[in-house]
Structure formats: C-alpha cells, structure tokens
PDB file of C-alpha atoms in Angstrom:
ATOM      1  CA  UNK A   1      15.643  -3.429  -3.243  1.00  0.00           C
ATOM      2  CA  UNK A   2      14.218  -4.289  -0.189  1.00  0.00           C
ATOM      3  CA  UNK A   3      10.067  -3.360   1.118  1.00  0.00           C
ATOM      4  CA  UNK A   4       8.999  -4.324   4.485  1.00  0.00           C
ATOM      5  CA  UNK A   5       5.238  -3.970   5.515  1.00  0.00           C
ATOM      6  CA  UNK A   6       3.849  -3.564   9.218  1.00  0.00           C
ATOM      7  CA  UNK A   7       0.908  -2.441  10.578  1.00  0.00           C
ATOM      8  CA  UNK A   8      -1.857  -5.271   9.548  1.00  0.00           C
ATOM      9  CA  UNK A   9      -3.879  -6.648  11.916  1.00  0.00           C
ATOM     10  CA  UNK A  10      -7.357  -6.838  13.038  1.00  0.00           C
ATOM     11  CA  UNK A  11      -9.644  -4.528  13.358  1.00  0.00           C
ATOM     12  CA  UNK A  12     -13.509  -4.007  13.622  1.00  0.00           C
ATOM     13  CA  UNK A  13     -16.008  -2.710  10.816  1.00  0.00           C
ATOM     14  CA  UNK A  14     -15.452   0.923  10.887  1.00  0.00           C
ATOM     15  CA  UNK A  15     -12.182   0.468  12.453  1.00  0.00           C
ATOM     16  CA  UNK A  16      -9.046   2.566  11.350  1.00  0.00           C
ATOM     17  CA  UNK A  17      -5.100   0.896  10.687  1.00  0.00           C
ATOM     18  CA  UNK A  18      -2.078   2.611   9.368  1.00  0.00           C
ATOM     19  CA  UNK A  19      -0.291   0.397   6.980  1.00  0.00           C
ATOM     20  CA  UNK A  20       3.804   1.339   6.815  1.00  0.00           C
ATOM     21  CA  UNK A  21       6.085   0.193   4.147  1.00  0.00           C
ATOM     22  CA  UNK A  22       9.919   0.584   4.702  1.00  0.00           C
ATOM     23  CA  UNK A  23      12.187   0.766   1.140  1.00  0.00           C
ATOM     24  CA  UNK A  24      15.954   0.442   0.774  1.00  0.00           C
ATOM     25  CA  UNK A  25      17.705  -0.176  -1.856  1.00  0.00           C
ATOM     26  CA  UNK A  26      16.764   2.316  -4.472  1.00  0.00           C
ATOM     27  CA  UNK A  27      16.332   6.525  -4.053  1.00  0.00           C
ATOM     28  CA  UNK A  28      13.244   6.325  -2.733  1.00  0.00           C
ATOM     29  CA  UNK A  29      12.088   9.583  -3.162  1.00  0.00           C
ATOM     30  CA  UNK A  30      12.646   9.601  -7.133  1.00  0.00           C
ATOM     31  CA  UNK A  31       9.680   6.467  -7.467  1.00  0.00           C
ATOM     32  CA  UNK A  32       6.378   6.049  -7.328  1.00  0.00           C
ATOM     33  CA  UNK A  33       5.484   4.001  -4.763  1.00  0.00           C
ATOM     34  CA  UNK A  34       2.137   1.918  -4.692  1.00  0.00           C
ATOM     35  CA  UNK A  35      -0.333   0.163  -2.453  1.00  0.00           C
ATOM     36  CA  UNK A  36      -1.866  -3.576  -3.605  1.00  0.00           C
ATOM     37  CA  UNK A  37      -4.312  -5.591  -2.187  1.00  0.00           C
ATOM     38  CA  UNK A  38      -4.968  -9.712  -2.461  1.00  0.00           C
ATOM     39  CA  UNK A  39      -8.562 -10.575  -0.936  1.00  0.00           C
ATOM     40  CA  UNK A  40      -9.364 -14.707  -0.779  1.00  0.00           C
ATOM     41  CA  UNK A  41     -10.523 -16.179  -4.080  1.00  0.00           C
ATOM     42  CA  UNK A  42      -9.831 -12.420  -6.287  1.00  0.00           C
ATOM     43  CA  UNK A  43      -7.270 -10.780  -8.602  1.00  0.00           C
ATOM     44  CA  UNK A  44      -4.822  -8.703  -7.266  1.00  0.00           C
ATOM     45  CA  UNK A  45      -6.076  -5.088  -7.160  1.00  0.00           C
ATOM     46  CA  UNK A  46      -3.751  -1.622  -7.367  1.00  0.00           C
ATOM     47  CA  UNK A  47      -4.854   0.272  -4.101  1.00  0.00           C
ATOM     48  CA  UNK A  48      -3.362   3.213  -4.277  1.00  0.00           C
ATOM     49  CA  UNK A  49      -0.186   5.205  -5.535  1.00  0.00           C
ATOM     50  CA  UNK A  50       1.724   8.143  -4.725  1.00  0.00           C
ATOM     51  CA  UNK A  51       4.151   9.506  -7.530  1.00  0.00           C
ATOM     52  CA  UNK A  52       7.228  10.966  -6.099  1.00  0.00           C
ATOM     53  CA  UNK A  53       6.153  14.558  -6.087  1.00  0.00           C
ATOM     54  CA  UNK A  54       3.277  13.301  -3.888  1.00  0.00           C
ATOM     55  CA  UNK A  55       0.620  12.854  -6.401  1.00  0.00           C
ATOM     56  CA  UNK A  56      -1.766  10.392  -5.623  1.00  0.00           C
ATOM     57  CA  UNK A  57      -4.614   7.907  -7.318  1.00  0.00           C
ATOM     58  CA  UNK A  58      -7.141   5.733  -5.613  1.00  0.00           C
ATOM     59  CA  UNK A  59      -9.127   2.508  -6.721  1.00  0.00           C
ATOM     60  CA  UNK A  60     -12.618   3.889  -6.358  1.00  0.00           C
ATOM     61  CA  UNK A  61     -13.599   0.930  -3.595  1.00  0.00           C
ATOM     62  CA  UNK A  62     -11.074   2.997  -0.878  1.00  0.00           C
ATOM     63  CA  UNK A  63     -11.239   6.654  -2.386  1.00  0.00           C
ATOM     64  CA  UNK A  64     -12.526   8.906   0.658  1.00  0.00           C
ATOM     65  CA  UNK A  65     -11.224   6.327   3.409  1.00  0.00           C
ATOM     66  CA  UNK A  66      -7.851   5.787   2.620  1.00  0.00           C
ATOM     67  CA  UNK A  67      -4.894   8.217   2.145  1.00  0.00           C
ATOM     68  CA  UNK A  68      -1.510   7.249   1.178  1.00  0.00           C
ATOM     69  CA  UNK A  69       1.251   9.319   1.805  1.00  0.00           C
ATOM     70  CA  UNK A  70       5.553   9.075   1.829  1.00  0.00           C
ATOM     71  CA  UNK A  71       7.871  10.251   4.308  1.00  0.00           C
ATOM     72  CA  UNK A  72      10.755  10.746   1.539  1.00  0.00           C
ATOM     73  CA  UNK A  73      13.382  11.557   4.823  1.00  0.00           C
ATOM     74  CA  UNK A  74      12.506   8.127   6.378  1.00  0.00           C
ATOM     75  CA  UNK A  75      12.015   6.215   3.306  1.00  0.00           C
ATOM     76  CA  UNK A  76       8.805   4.799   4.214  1.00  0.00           C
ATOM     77  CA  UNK A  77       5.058   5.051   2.490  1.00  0.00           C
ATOM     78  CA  UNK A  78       2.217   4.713   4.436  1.00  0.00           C
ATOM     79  CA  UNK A  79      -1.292   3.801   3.568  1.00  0.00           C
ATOM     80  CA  UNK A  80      -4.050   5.452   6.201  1.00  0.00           C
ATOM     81  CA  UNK A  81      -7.374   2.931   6.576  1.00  0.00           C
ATOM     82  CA  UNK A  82     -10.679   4.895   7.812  1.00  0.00           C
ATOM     83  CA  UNK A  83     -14.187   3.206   7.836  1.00  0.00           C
ATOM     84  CA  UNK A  84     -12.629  -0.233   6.973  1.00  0.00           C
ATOM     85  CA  UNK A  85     -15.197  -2.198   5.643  1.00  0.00           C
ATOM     86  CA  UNK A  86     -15.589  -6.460   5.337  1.00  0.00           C
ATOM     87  CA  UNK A  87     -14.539  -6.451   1.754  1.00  0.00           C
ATOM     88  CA  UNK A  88     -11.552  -4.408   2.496  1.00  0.00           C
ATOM     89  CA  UNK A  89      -9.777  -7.390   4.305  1.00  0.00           C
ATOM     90  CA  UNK A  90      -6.760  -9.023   2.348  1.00  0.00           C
ATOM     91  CA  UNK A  91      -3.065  -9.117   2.021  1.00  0.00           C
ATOM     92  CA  UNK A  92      -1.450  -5.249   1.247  1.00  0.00           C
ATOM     93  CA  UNK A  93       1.265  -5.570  -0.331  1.00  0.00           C
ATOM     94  CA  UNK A  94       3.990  -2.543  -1.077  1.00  0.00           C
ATOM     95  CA  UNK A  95       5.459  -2.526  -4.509  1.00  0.00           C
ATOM     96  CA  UNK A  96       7.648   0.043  -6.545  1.00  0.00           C
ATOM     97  CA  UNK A  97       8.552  -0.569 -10.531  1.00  0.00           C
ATOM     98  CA  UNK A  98      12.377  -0.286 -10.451  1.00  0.00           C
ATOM     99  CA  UNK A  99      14.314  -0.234 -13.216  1.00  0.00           C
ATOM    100  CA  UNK A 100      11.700  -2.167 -15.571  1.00  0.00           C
ATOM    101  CA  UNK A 101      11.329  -5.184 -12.597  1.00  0.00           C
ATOM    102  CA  UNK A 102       8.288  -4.587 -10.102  1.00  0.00           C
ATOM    103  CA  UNK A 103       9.122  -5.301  -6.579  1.00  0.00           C
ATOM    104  CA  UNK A 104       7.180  -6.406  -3.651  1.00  0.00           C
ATOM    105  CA  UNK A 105       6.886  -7.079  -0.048  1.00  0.00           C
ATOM    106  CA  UNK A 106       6.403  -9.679   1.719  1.00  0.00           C
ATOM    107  CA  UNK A 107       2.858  -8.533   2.672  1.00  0.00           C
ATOM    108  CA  UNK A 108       0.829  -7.585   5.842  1.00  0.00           C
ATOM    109  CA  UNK A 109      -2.977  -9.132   6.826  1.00  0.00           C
ATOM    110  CA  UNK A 110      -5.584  -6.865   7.344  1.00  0.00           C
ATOM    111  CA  UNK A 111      -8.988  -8.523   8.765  1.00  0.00           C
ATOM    112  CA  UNK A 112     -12.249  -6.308   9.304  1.00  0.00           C
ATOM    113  CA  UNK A 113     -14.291  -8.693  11.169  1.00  0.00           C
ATOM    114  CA  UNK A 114     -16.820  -8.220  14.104  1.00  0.00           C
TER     115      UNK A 114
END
C-alpha cells in the first residue's frame, strides 16, 4: 500500500489549496479513504472521510470549506480547502484502514499565514 500527498503549500487567510492523495496497492475504490490533520503542539485530528460509495463526514472546524472527494478511475482522493483559516495550518496526512493496519502518507504542509 502506497499514499502519496501533493498539493500543500502556502497560502493566505482566505486562500483556497487542493490537497491530492495518490493510492496503490489496494482496490481503491472498495475503501474508505480519509483526510488527517497534525497542527504544532495538538493531537492528531480526523479531517474528513469519504466511504467508497462517496459518502462523506466532516470535523465540524472545516465543514462548509472543505470538500473531499475520490476519483475511483485515477485512484486518487482529493481534499478541496476554501476560506483557509490560521488554525487550519498543519501536516494533512492521507490514510486508509486496510486489512485491520491503518496506513499513511508521508504528509503535505499547509501554512495560512499573511
């Protein structure tokens, strides 16, 4: 199992970033797939998911600016970043529970700084 994040960066208070998450290794389409989030100094924190039939949760600190979404044909999840405030900056980090392991990403920086 293999998940490969892009699309961190920085970006300005009220900024937008699309995060992208490559899988291989595994049927991707027949997992949920979720979004996590390190910030300095806190606990890791569940993002958001997407279940394989494209049902989807949100912690309530993102819900109405971010979307997640899957591409099942290109085996990638993506995590859409509107209105991206201070607190939102961290490590994202792709994971999928596979066959009773979790797996993980190496993880992509986002900074919302002015």
């Amino acid at each position: 199992v293999q998940l490969v994040e892009s699309g961190g960066g920085l970006v300005q208070p009220g900024g937008s970033l699309r995060l992208s998450c490559a899988a291989s290794g595994f049927t991707f389409s027949s997992y949920v797939m979720r979004w996590y989030r390190r910030a300095p100094g806190k606990e890791r924190e569940l993002v958001s998911s997407i279940t394989r039939t494209g049902g989807t949760n949100y912690a309530d600190s993102v819900k109405g600016r971010f979307t997640i979404s899957r591409d099942n044909a290109k085996n990638t999840v993506y995590l859409q970043m509107n209105s991206l405030k201070p607190e939102d900056t961290a490590v994202y980090y792709c994971n999928v529970p596979f066959l009773y392991s979790d797996y993980w990403g190496q993880g992509t920086q986002v900074t919302v700084s002015s």
